[in-house]
Structure formats: C-alpha cells, structure tokens
mmCIF file of C-alpha atoms and ligand atoms in Angstrom:
data_model
loop_
_atom_site.group_PDB
_atom_site.id
_atom_site.type_symbol
_atom_site.label_atom_id
_atom_site.label_comp_id
_atom_site.label_asym_id
_atom_site.label_seq_id
_atom_site.Cartn_x
_atom_site.Cartn_y
_atom_site.Cartn_z
ATOM 1 C CA UNK P 1 63.786 -177.472 -194.628
ATOM 2 C CA UNK P 2 62.954 -181.161 -195.032
ATOM 3 C CA UNK P 3 60.448 -183.302 -193.152
ATOM 4 C CA UNK P 4 63.436 -184.927 -191.458
ATOM 5 C CA UNK P 5 64.485 -181.494 -190.138
ATOM 6 C CA UNK P 6 60.972 -181.037 -188.707
ATOM 7 C CA UNK P 7 61.114 -184.446 -187.012
ATOM 8 C CA UNK P 8 63.857 -182.948 -184.821
ATOM 9 C CA UNK P 9 61.697 -179.936 -183.884
ATOM 10 C CA UNK P 10 58.192 -181.305 -183.156
ATOM 11 C CA UNK P 11 56.565 -184.723 -182.710
ATOM 12 C CA UNK P 12 55.931 -185.553 -186.344
ATOM 13 C CA UNK P 13 57.189 -187.860 -189.069
ATOM 14 C CA UNK P 14 58.045 -187.721 -192.739
ATOM 15 C CA UNK P 15 55.425 -190.452 -193.205
ATOM 16 C CA UNK P 16 52.613 -188.383 -191.604
ATOM 17 C CA UNK P 17 53.485 -185.152 -193.412
ATOM 18 C CA UNK P 18 53.837 -186.874 -196.802
ATOM 19 C CA UNK P 19 50.634 -188.916 -196.471
ATOM 20 C CA UNK P 20 48.445 -186.125 -195.038
ATOM 21 C CA UNK P 21 49.775 -183.187 -197.105
ATOM 22 C CA UNK P 22 52.104 -184.291 -199.941
ATOM 23 C CA UNK P 23 54.840 -181.951 -198.644
ATOM 24 C CA UNK P 24 58.452 -183.187 -198.535
ATOM 25 C CA UNK P 25 60.328 -179.910 -198.074
ATOM 26 C CA UNK P 26 59.803 -176.138 -197.926
ATOM 27 C CA UNK P 27 61.980 -173.034 -198.333
ATOM 28 C CA UNK P 28 62.662 -170.868 -195.268
ATOM 29 C CA UNK P 29 63.824 -167.246 -195.402
ATOM 30 C CA UNK P 30 66.856 -166.580 -193.200
ATOM 31 C CA UNK P 31 66.849 -163.761 -190.653
ATOM 32 C CA UNK P 32 67.337 -160.439 -192.382
ATOM 33 C CA UNK P 33 65.490 -161.348 -195.588
ATOM 34 C CA UNK P 34 61.887 -160.225 -195.967
ATOM 35 C CA UNK P 35 59.023 -160.289 -198.470
ATOM 36 C CA UNK P 36 60.280 -157.364 -200.589
ATOM 37 C CA UNK P 37 63.624 -159.142 -201.151
ATOM 38 C CA UNK P 38 61.914 -162.174 -202.676
ATOM 39 C CA UNK P 39 59.354 -160.017 -204.503
ATOM 40 C CA UNK P 40 62.257 -158.085 -206.009
ATOM 41 C CA UNK P 41 63.913 -161.210 -207.442
ATOM 42 C CA UNK P 42 60.647 -162.566 -208.824
ATOM 43 C CA UNK P 43 59.766 -159.170 -210.347
ATOM 44 C CA UNK P 44 63.118 -158.875 -212.137
ATOM 45 C CA UNK P 45 62.636 -162.336 -213.661
ATOM 46 C CA UNK P 46 59.064 -161.564 -214.735
ATOM 47 C CA UNK P 47 60.089 -158.243 -216.318
ATOM 48 C CA UNK P 48 62.987 -159.939 -218.106
ATOM 49 C CA UNK P 49 60.624 -162.571 -219.524
ATOM 50 C CA UNK P 50 58.148 -159.868 -220.589
ATOM 51 C CA UNK P 51 60.931 -157.759 -222.134
ATOM 52 C CA UNK P 52 60.068 -154.596 -220.225
ATOM 53 C CA UNK P 53 61.958 -152.296 -217.868
ATOM 54 C CA UNK P 54 60.919 -150.890 -214.504
ATOM 55 C CA UNK P 55 60.198 -147.514 -216.132
ATOM 56 C CA UNK P 56 57.443 -149.166 -218.199
ATOM 57 C CA UNK P 57 55.446 -150.225 -215.146
ATOM 58 C CA UNK P 58 52.525 -148.051 -214.159
ATOM 59 C CA UNK P 59 50.920 -150.430 -211.646
ATOM 60 C CA UNK P 60 52.280 -152.825 -209.015
ATOM 61 C CA UNK P 61 49.868 -155.011 -207.037
ATOM 62 C CA UNK P 62 51.496 -157.164 -204.376
ATOM 63 C CA UNK P 63 49.623 -159.895 -202.494
ATOM 64 C CA UNK P 64 51.021 -160.817 -199.092
ATOM 65 C CA UNK P 65 50.044 -161.484 -195.482
ATOM 66 C CA UNK P 66 53.685 -161.251 -194.383
ATOM 67 C CA UNK P 67 54.753 -157.698 -195.267
ATOM 68 C CA UNK P 68 58.232 -156.373 -194.466
ATOM 69 C CA UNK P 69 56.580 -154.129 -191.827
ATOM 70 C CA UNK P 70 53.078 -152.862 -190.941
ATOM 71 C CA UNK P 71 53.913 -149.558 -192.668
ATOM 72 C CA UNK P 72 54.622 -148.733 -195.488
ATOM 73 C CA UNK P 73 53.247 -151.309 -197.900
ATOM 74 C CA UNK P 74 55.689 -153.910 -199.197
ATOM 75 C CA UNK P 75 54.704 -152.732 -202.678
ATOM 76 C CA UNK P 76 56.215 -149.309 -201.838
ATOM 77 C CA UNK P 77 59.434 -150.926 -200.638
ATOM 78 C CA UNK P 78 59.524 -153.026 -203.812
ATOM 79 C CA UNK P 79 58.851 -149.992 -206.015
ATOM 80 C CA UNK P 80 61.926 -148.320 -204.545
ATOM 81 C CA UNK P 81 64.080 -151.454 -205.047
ATOM 82 C CA UNK P 82 62.945 -151.691 -208.680
ATOM 83 C CA UNK P 83 63.131 -147.901 -209.218
ATOM 84 C CA UNK P 84 59.702 -148.231 -210.850
ATOM 85 C CA UNK P 85 59.047 -144.549 -210.412
ATOM 86 C CA UNK P 86 56.055 -144.376 -212.797
ATOM 87 C CA UNK P 87 54.031 -147.032 -210.966
ATOM 88 C CA UNK P 88 51.112 -146.662 -208.593
ATOM 89 C CA UNK P 89 51.557 -149.403 -206.005
ATOM 90 C CA UNK P 90 49.434 -151.253 -203.475
ATOM 91 C CA UNK P 91 49.446 -154.350 -201.242
ATOM 92 C CA UNK P 92 46.411 -156.574 -201.112
ATOM 93 C CA UNK P 93 45.703 -158.884 -198.193
ATOM 94 C CA UNK P 94 43.720 -161.816 -199.550
ATOM 95 C CA UNK P 95 45.961 -164.543 -198.098
ATOM 96 C CA UNK P 96 46.393 -167.499 -200.485
ATOM 97 C CA UNK P 97 44.107 -165.798 -203.024
ATOM 98 C CA UNK P 98 46.257 -162.639 -203.175
ATOM 99 C CA UNK P 99 47.682 -163.360 -206.620
ATOM 100 C CA UNK P 100 44.269 -164.286 -208.067
ATOM 101 C CA UNK P 101 42.691 -161.117 -206.634
ATOM 102 C CA UNK P 102 45.669 -159.124 -207.972
ATOM 103 C CA UNK P 103 45.214 -160.532 -211.477
ATOM 104 C CA UNK P 104 41.517 -159.634 -211.445
ATOM 105 C CA UNK P 105 42.172 -156.044 -210.351
ATOM 106 C CA UNK P 106 45.106 -155.499 -212.723
ATOM 107 C CA UNK P 107 43.103 -156.857 -215.650
ATOM 108 C CA UNK P 108 40.151 -154.567 -214.875
ATOM 109 C CA UNK P 109 42.340 -151.471 -214.497
ATOM 110 C CA UNK P 110 44.190 -152.207 -217.756
ATOM 111 C CA UNK P 111 40.966 -153.002 -219.562
ATOM 112 C CA UNK P 112 39.365 -149.692 -218.632
ATOM 113 C CA UNK P 113 42.411 -147.887 -219.997
ATOM 114 C CA UNK P 114 43.692 -146.347 -216.742
ATOM 115 C CA UNK P 115 47.026 -148.210 -216.723
ATOM 116 C CA UNK P 116 49.023 -150.126 -219.299
ATOM 117 C CA UNK P 117 51.627 -152.329 -217.735
ATOM 118 C CA UNK P 118 51.039 -154.030 -214.416
ATOM 119 C CA UNK P 119 53.233 -156.208 -212.257
ATOM 120 C CA UNK P 120 51.305 -158.628 -210.046
ATOM 121 C CA UNK P 121 53.222 -160.419 -207.316
ATOM 122 C CA UNK P 122 52.430 -163.058 -204.721
ATOM 123 C CA UNK P 123 55.029 -163.237 -201.967
ATOM 124 C CA UNK P 124 55.221 -164.683 -198.466
ATOM 125 C CA UNK P 125 57.645 -165.238 -195.635
ATOM 126 C CA UNK P 126 55.208 -167.363 -193.625
ATOM 127 C CA UNK P 127 58.091 -168.874 -191.645
ATOM 128 C CA UNK P 128 58.169 -165.571 -189.694
ATOM 129 C CA UNK P 129 54.562 -166.023 -188.445
ATOM 130 C CA UNK P 130 54.569 -169.799 -187.973
ATOM 131 C CA UNK P 131 54.588 -171.236 -184.460
ATOM 132 C CA UNK P 132 57.512 -173.642 -184.675
ATOM 133 C CA UNK P 133 56.181 -175.497 -181.622
ATOM 134 C CA UNK P 134 52.767 -176.228 -183.204
ATOM 135 C CA UNK P 135 52.943 -179.386 -185.303
ATOM 136 C CA UNK P 136 49.426 -178.740 -186.623
ATOM 137 C CA UNK P 137 50.718 -175.804 -188.649
ATOM 138 C CA UNK P 138 54.522 -175.612 -188.741
ATOM 139 C CA UNK P 139 54.913 -178.548 -191.128
ATOM 140 C CA UNK P 140 52.648 -176.950 -193.723
ATOM 141 C CA UNK P 141 54.037 -173.565 -194.685
ATOM 142 C CA UNK P 142 56.967 -172.195 -196.705
ATOM 143 C CA UNK P 143 58.393 -168.978 -198.133
ATOM 144 C CA UNK P 144 58.661 -167.772 -201.719
ATOM 145 C CA UNK P 145 57.566 -165.371 -204.423
ATOM 146 C CA UNK P 146 56.242 -165.324 -207.953
ATOM 147 C CA UNK P 147 55.342 -162.503 -210.324
ATOM 148 C CA UNK P 148 53.669 -161.813 -213.666
ATOM 149 C CA UNK P 149 53.512 -158.850 -216.027
ATOM 150 C CA UNK P 150 50.150 -157.916 -217.548
ATOM 151 C CA UNK P 151 49.716 -155.640 -220.558
ATOM 152 C CA UNK P 152 47.037 -154.927 -223.181
ATOM 153 C CA UNK P 153 47.239 -156.919 -226.407
ATOM 154 C CA UNK P 154 45.403 -157.164 -229.733
ATOM 155 C CA UNK P 155 46.087 -160.892 -229.918
ATOM 156 C CA UNK P 156 42.990 -162.952 -229.043
ATOM 157 C CA UNK P 157 43.193 -164.824 -225.737
ATOM 158 C CA UNK P 158 44.908 -163.598 -222.602
ATOM 159 C CA UNK P 159 42.814 -163.443 -219.439
ATOM 160 C CA UNK P 160 39.414 -164.793 -220.491
ATOM 161 C CA UNK P 161 37.642 -164.593 -217.135
ATOM 162 C CA UNK P 162 38.176 -163.960 -213.434
ATOM 163 C CA UNK P 163 36.136 -164.935 -210.362
ATOM 164 C CA UNK P 164 36.658 -163.866 -206.735
ATOM 165 C CA UNK P 165 34.666 -164.491 -203.556
ATOM 166 C CA UNK P 166 35.030 -164.205 -199.772
ATOM 167 C CA UNK P 167 33.309 -165.247 -196.548
ATOM 168 C CA UNK P 168 34.526 -163.251 -193.550
ATOM 169 C CA UNK P 169 32.216 -165.129 -191.180
ATOM 170 C CA UNK P 170 34.724 -168.017 -191.165
ATOM 171 C CA UNK P 171 37.778 -165.846 -190.420
ATOM 172 C CA UNK P 172 38.391 -167.416 -187.008
ATOM 173 C CA UNK P 173 39.235 -170.807 -188.555
ATOM 174 C CA UNK P 174 42.542 -169.520 -189.941
ATOM 175 C CA UNK P 175 44.037 -166.436 -188.326
ATOM 176 C CA UNK P 176 46.846 -164.596 -186.558
ATOM 177 C CA UNK P 177 44.886 -163.111 -183.626
ATOM 178 C CA UNK P 178 47.435 -160.644 -182.212
ATOM 179 C CA UNK P 179 49.504 -157.829 -183.648
ATOM 180 C CA UNK P 180 46.772 -155.537 -184.919
ATOM 181 C CA UNK P 181 44.510 -152.923 -183.367
ATOM 182 C CA UNK P 182 42.157 -155.468 -181.718
ATOM 183 C CA UNK P 183 44.881 -157.270 -179.826
ATOM 184 C CA UNK P 184 48.102 -155.244 -179.924
ATOM 185 C CA UNK P 185 51.287 -157.164 -179.179
ATOM 186 C CA UNK P 186 52.110 -157.236 -175.475
ATOM 187 C CA UNK P 187 54.179 -159.373 -173.156
ATOM 188 C CA UNK P 188 51.278 -161.863 -172.676
ATOM 189 C CA UNK P 189 50.469 -162.628 -176.267
ATOM 190 C CA UNK P 190 54.093 -162.610 -177.372
ATOM 191 C CA UNK P 191 54.479 -165.682 -175.163
ATOM 192 C CA UNK P 192 51.165 -167.485 -175.783
ATOM 193 C CA UNK P 193 51.295 -168.057 -179.529
ATOM 194 C CA UNK P 194 48.618 -165.526 -180.524
ATOM 195 C CA UNK P 195 51.012 -163.719 -182.851
ATOM 196 C CA UNK P 196 51.382 -166.861 -184.946
ATOM 197 C CA UNK P 197 49.157 -168.641 -187.483
ATOM 198 C CA UNK P 198 46.376 -170.636 -185.831
ATOM 199 C CA UNK P 199 44.288 -173.016 -187.920
ATOM 200 C CA UNK P 200 41.395 -175.434 -187.444
ATOM 201 C CA UNK P 201 42.817 -177.764 -190.101
ATOM 202 C CA UNK P 202 39.928 -180.188 -190.774
ATOM 203 C CA UNK P 203 37.306 -177.378 -190.999
ATOM 204 C CA UNK P 204 39.545 -175.377 -193.325
ATOM 205 C CA UNK P 205 40.116 -178.505 -195.411
ATOM 206 C CA UNK P 206 36.379 -179.035 -196.005
ATOM 207 C CA UNK P 207 35.818 -175.371 -196.904
ATOM 208 C CA UNK P 208 38.846 -175.418 -199.214
ATOM 209 C CA UNK P 209 37.560 -178.348 -201.273
ATOM 210 C CA UNK P 210 34.062 -176.822 -201.538
ATOM 211 C CA UNK P 211 35.374 -173.355 -202.472
ATOM 212 C CA UNK P 212 37.983 -174.566 -204.972
ATOM 213 C CA UNK P 213 35.301 -176.594 -206.733
ATOM 214 C CA UNK P 214 32.955 -173.587 -206.740
ATOM 215 C CA UNK P 215 35.679 -171.309 -208.130
ATOM 216 C CA UNK P 216 36.489 -173.774 -210.909
ATOM 217 C CA UNK P 217 32.882 -174.579 -211.835
ATOM 218 C CA UNK P 218 31.847 -170.890 -211.760
ATOM 219 C CA UNK P 219 34.618 -169.679 -214.051
ATOM 220 C CA UNK P 220 34.023 -172.524 -216.507
ATOM 221 C CA UNK P 221 30.318 -171.649 -216.630
ATOM 222 C CA UNK P 222 30.945 -167.895 -216.863
ATOM 223 C CA UNK P 223 33.300 -168.349 -219.818
ATOM 224 C CA UNK P 224 31.381 -171.124 -221.572
ATOM 225 C CA UNK P 225 34.346 -173.490 -221.172
ATOM 226 C CA UNK P 226 34.160 -177.222 -220.441
ATOM 227 C CA UNK P 227 36.484 -178.814 -217.931
ATOM 228 C CA UNK P 228 37.740 -181.053 -220.792
ATOM 229 C CA UNK P 229 38.969 -177.888 -222.568
ATOM 230 C CA UNK P 230 41.368 -177.078 -219.714
ATOM 231 C CA UNK P 231 44.942 -177.979 -220.643
ATOM 232 C CA UNK P 232 46.341 -177.278 -217.183
ATOM 233 C CA UNK P 233 44.870 -176.379 -213.810
ATOM 234 C CA UNK P 234 47.206 -174.480 -211.496
ATOM 235 C CA UNK P 235 45.680 -174.838 -208.044
ATOM 236 C CA UNK P 236 46.804 -173.230 -204.803
ATOM 237 C CA UNK P 237 49.221 -175.709 -203.229
ATOM 238 C CA UNK P 238 47.903 -176.195 -199.678
ATOM 239 C CA UNK P 239 47.462 -179.962 -199.511
ATOM 240 C CA UNK P 240 47.751 -182.635 -202.214
ATOM 241 C CA UNK P 241 44.477 -184.141 -200.950
ATOM 242 C CA UNK P 242 42.652 -180.817 -201.503
ATOM 243 C CA UNK P 243 44.119 -180.587 -205.014
ATOM 244 C CA UNK P 244 43.135 -184.175 -205.868
ATOM 245 C CA UNK P 245 39.624 -183.764 -204.453
ATOM 246 C CA UNK P 246 39.099 -180.569 -206.474
ATOM 247 C CA UNK P 247 40.330 -182.204 -209.682
ATOM 248 C CA UNK P 248 38.072 -185.216 -209.091
ATOM 249 C CA UNK P 249 34.999 -183.040 -208.455
ATOM 250 C CA UNK P 250 35.472 -181.177 -211.745
ATOM 251 C CA UNK P 251 36.461 -184.392 -213.571
ATOM 252 C CA UNK P 252 39.926 -183.191 -214.544
ATOM 253 C CA UNK P 253 42.596 -185.933 -214.709
ATOM 254 C CA UNK P 254 45.637 -185.341 -212.499
ATOM 255 C CA UNK P 255 47.941 -185.241 -215.544
ATOM 256 C CA UNK P 256 46.276 -181.887 -216.282
ATOM 257 C CA UNK P 257 46.974 -180.525 -212.812
ATOM 258 C CA UNK P 258 50.241 -178.819 -211.868
ATOM 259 C CA UNK P 259 51.634 -179.943 -208.530
ATOM 260 C CA UNK P 260 54.812 -178.727 -206.826
ATOM 261 C CA UNK P 261 53.668 -178.805 -203.192
ATOM 262 C CA UNK P 262 56.277 -181.476 -202.373
ATOM 263 C CA UNK P 263 59.055 -178.878 -202.895
ATOM 264 C CA UNK P 264 57.595 -175.719 -201.367
ATOM 265 C CA UNK P 265 54.704 -176.540 -199.004
ATOM 266 C CA UNK P 266 51.958 -173.943 -198.735
ATOM 267 C CA UNK P 267 53.387 -170.545 -199.717
ATOM 268 C CA UNK P 268 50.000 -168.768 -199.564
ATOM 269 C CA UNK P 269 49.862 -165.877 -202.090
ATOM 270 C CA UNK P 270 53.091 -167.080 -203.712
ATOM 271 C CA UNK P 271 51.892 -170.593 -204.466
ATOM 272 C CA UNK P 272 49.969 -169.998 -207.713
ATOM 273 C CA UNK P 273 52.570 -167.686 -209.333
ATOM 274 C CA UNK P 274 55.456 -170.009 -208.372
ATOM 275 C CA UNK P 275 53.564 -172.936 -209.934
ATOM 276 C CA UNK P 276 52.671 -170.838 -213.003
ATOM 277 C CA UNK P 277 56.321 -169.891 -213.481
ATOM 278 C CA UNK P 278 57.506 -173.493 -213.157
ATOM 279 C CA UNK P 279 54.833 -174.666 -215.586
ATOM 280 C CA UNK P 280 55.852 -172.048 -218.174
ATOM 281 C CA UNK P 281 59.600 -172.601 -217.822
ATOM 282 C CA UNK P 282 59.222 -176.407 -218.048
ATOM 283 C CA UNK P 283 57.060 -176.115 -221.214
ATOM 284 C CA UNK P 284 53.989 -177.554 -219.498
ATOM 285 C CA UNK P 285 52.221 -174.471 -220.898
ATOM 286 C CA UNK P 286 52.234 -173.817 -224.647
ATOM 287 C CA UNK P 287 50.804 -170.905 -226.649
ATOM 288 C CA UNK P 288 47.048 -171.337 -227.054
ATOM 289 C CA UNK P 289 46.670 -173.558 -223.954
ATOM 290 C CA UNK P 290 43.764 -172.883 -221.601
ATOM 291 C CA UNK P 291 45.028 -172.462 -218.050
ATOM 292 C CA UNK P 292 42.785 -172.324 -214.999
ATOM 293 C CA UNK P 293 44.295 -170.965 -211.786
ATOM 294 C CA UNK P 294 42.276 -171.670 -208.623
ATOM 295 C CA UNK P 295 42.900 -170.585 -205.039
ATOM 296 C CA UNK P 296 41.470 -170.674 -201.525
ATOM 297 C CA UNK P 297 42.777 -169.082 -198.349
ATOM 298 C CA UNK P 298 42.325 -167.336 -195.020
ATOM 299 C CA UNK P 299 39.490 -164.882 -194.759
ATOM 300 C CA UNK P 300 38.075 -167.010 -196.271
ATOM 301 C CA UNK P 301 38.868 -165.860 -199.791
ATOM 302 C CA UNK P 302 38.764 -167.882 -202.989
ATOM 303 C CA UNK P 303 38.822 -167.351 -206.706
ATOM 304 C CA UNK P 304 39.941 -168.387 -210.145
ATOM 305 C CA UNK P 305 41.420 -166.959 -213.332
ATOM 306 C CA UNK P 306 41.066 -168.480 -216.803
ATOM 307 C CA UNK P 307 43.820 -167.678 -219.293
ATOM 308 C CA UNK P 308 44.407 -168.524 -222.926
ATOM 309 C CA UNK P 309 48.211 -168.482 -223.036
HETATM 310 O O1 UT7 D 401 46.157 -172.267 -197.560
HETATM 311 C C1 UT7 D 401 44.788 -172.492 -197.465
HETATM 312 C C2 UT7 D 401 44.356 -172.900 -196.146
HETATM 313 N N1 UT7 D 401 44.941 -174.091 -195.608
HETATM 314 C C3 UT7 D 401 44.505 -175.313 -195.957
HETATM 315 O O2 UT7 D 401 43.773 -175.465 -196.898
HETATM 316 C C4 UT7 D 401 44.869 -176.459 -195.061
HETATM 317 C C5 UT7 D 401 43.647 -177.297 -194.806
HETATM 318 N N2 UT7 D 401 43.841 -178.380 -193.842
HETATM 319 C C6 UT7 D 401 44.658 -179.430 -194.075
HETATM 320 O O3 UT7 D 401 45.366 -179.473 -195.059
HETATM 321 C C7 UT7 D 401 44.624 -180.583 -193.098
HETATM 322 O O4 UT7 D 401 43.508 -180.441 -192.251
HETATM 323 C C8 UT7 D 401 45.917 -180.716 -192.237
HETATM 324 C C9 UT7 D 401 47.072 -181.174 -193.101
HETATM 325 C C10 UT7 D 401 46.245 -179.405 -191.581
HETATM 326 C C11 UT7 D 401 45.725 -181.765 -191.153
HETATM 327 O O5 UT7 D 401 45.371 -183.015 -191.745
HETATM 328 P P1 UT7 D 401 44.120 -183.821 -191.201
HETATM 329 O O6 UT7 D 401 44.054 -185.074 -191.966
HETATM 330 O O7 UT7 D 401 42.924 -182.909 -191.263
HETATM 331 O O8 UT7 D 401 44.575 -184.162 -189.740
HETATM 332 P P2 UT7 D 401 43.906 -183.727 -188.348
HETATM 333 O O9 UT7 D 401 44.135 -182.286 -188.062
HETATM 334 O O10 UT7 D 401 42.499 -184.255 -188.292
HETATM 335 O O11 UT7 D 401 44.782 -184.584 -187.354
HETATM 336 C C12 UT7 D 401 44.797 -186.027 -187.367
HETATM 337 C C13 UT7 D 401 45.769 -186.502 -186.328
HETATM 338 C C14 UT7 D 401 45.570 -185.853 -184.966
HETATM 339 O O12 UT7 D 401 45.859 -186.828 -183.967
HETATM 340 P P3 UT7 D 401 44.678 -187.626 -183.231
HETATM 341 O O13 UT7 D 401 43.831 -186.581 -182.578
HETATM 342 O O14 UT7 D 401 43.962 -188.373 -184.304
HETATM 343 O O15 UT7 D 401 45.413 -188.490 -182.270
HETATM 344 C C15 UT7 D 401 46.604 -184.779 -184.922
HETATM 345 O O16 UT7 D 401 47.004 -184.447 -183.613
HETATM 346 O O17 UT7 D 401 47.108 -186.158 -186.724
HETATM 347 C C16 UT7 D 401 47.749 -185.437 -185.686
HETATM 348 N N3 UT7 D 401 48.673 -184.485 -186.252
HETATM 349 C C17 UT7 D 401 49.944 -184.788 -186.557
HETATM 350 N N4 UT7 D 401 50.648 -185.916 -186.409
HETATM 351 C C18 UT7 D 401 51.939 -185.906 -186.824
HETATM 352 C C19 UT7 D 401 48.429 -183.190 -186.608
HETATM 353 N N5 UT7 D 401 49.551 -182.651 -187.119
HETATM 354 C C20 UT7 D 401 50.500 -183.619 -187.099
HETATM 355 C C21 UT7 D 401 51.849 -183.675 -187.504
HETATM 356 N N6 UT7 D 401 52.522 -184.826 -187.356
HETATM 357 N N7 UT7 D 401 52.475 -182.604 -188.055
#
C-alpha cells in the first residue's frame, strides 16, 4: 500500500508521510492470512539458511502483538505448521521489542544448556488492528515477519551482549484499550475505535529517542565496545527521524545504519529481523562485523543486542 493509496482513504499526503516518517509504502496482509502464515515463511527461510530441519528445533520464541487468535499462542500454531515436534514454544508480547527480548531469552536458555537450537521470530499483522480512519496512526504501520536460528558455537563471537528494559507506567501512550479482560469487546467499543491502536505520537517519539539512545549506550558500555567499532546498527524502523536522532546521539554516521522503513513502515516486532535479513542477504553484514540491534515499542519496552557476525 503506497502513500498515494492512503491519500484516497484519509486526509493525508505523500509529502507529509515522507517528511514526517520516511515511509513510502507498507505491506498489508489480505483477509484470511494471519501472523502464523508469515512466521511460517520466514521460519522456513531462516532454517534453510542455517542448514537445519524442523526436527532439530527445541525452542521457538515468537514475538507478536497480533496473534492469529487469543488462544492458543501463535507459536503453537507455527510449531504445527513446521512440524517442529521437539520444540517447546512460546509467544512473547513485547511489541516492537519482541525480537530483541526473544534473542535475549533464547541466548540465555541455550547458554545454560537447557536447549540447543532456537528459532526466534518477530511477526505482525498490524493492519488488522489499525484504525483505517485515523490518519495519526494508519499511515505508519505495516505487516511482515522475520526469523533467526540460534545455536551454540565454539567459534568466538556470536551474541556478545543483550540489554532489555521496560516502563509500564507509560503504557497508555500507545495501546489497544479493548479486547482483553479489562474492556471486553462489545457493541459500543467495536464502533468507537477502542479495539484499534491508539497512540500519542509526539510523546512516544520523545520516549523512543531517549530509550533507543539508552539501549545503545548501555550495551556499548556493558560490552566495552565503542560506537566507532559498530559496523552496522539495525534499529527498529518506526520513524526515520527517530533513527537519525538515535544515530546522531551515539555519534554513528548514517552510512552505518540500516534503513528500510520506506518499504515496510513500522512492522513492530518484525522490523528488526526483516532489516537484519535484508542486511545479511545484501552483503551489508560480513563475517566478523559488529552489529547492534536496537528497539523501542509499546509498553514501553526497549532493548538492544550486540552481535559479532
Ligand atoms: O513503534 C514504536 C512506537 N512508535 C513510534 O515510535 C512512533 C513515534 N511517533 C512518531 O513517529 C511521530 O510522532 C508521528 C509520525 C506519529 C507524528 O509526527 P509528528 O511530527 O509528531 O506530528 P504530530 O502528531 O505532532 O502532528 C503534526 C500535525 C498535526 O496537525 P496540526 O495540529 O499541527 O494542525 C496533525 O494533525 O500533522 C497532522 N497529522 C497529519 N497530517 C497529514 C498527523 N498525522 C497526519 C497525516 N497526514 N497522516
């Protein structure tokens, strides 16, 4: 869906969307396709790249805020599609930080020897919970999925450090109020927009820049790495201005920052793994490179992962 398509739906313009967000187009899931369908495709590609089969997996962690259904977890539905019968599976709800949280947990579980091969996925079909009459939000979001396989290795490098944080006191700034136990869906809130994403954009923007900087600075400090040592930062793709402000604050030139927001918009938990995949497949990432992934999202949640590729 292009900005021109959106111009026909709400009072907006390609000029406004491009200047304020950097987004030119986004992918929209058609009716009948849900998160597990996209997670399935991404998982098959990740397993192919890693050279493993579904039988090898003993852990699947799936980050999403747009599950196929409230019950069971989308990870269970995916496990069945993959026939990954040896895997323990779980969804995590950390919004845009879902993939980063998933990497931290998978790494810890592998490191303590409980599991060997983990599949970590970030997937969203945000188009299903976007209010297509609200120009403040509908121009921002898109659908997609990305996945990575984690396994123990004797080779030096790999995941060098992880960092995750949250602040639930700011939850109201970015939320879907209805559809849970507090405000079950009923005829009133189905009509009033409470089942869709609601966001106080400017407040979220300020928190995002602060938190992304904190996540980057903290992981650099924790791992004894300088920002000049980072070959590529893969930030959550929410707004090009947030990405640029974060890079500026940590003194990282934009040619060391991966950006694909113009093609996909904000895909929440899927944004970092989609960007990671594109960076790998386009040879922007080479063996030995230091990669810093950084995210911020609803909750609020934020975090970072430092990898030596
Ligand atoms: O995934 C992690 C969480 N999400 C984020 O990190 C998103 C954070 N927030 C943002 O990226 C930005 O705040 C937005 C892109 C959402 C909005 O940009 P902004 O520069 O903060 O704009 P604003 O909300 O302050 O609105 C400025 C003006 C307003 O008009 P007035 O009051 O100045 O007349 C809005 O009504 O722009 C108007 N506006 C629009 N105009 C055309 C808001 N949305 C649109 C639109 N098209 N789609």
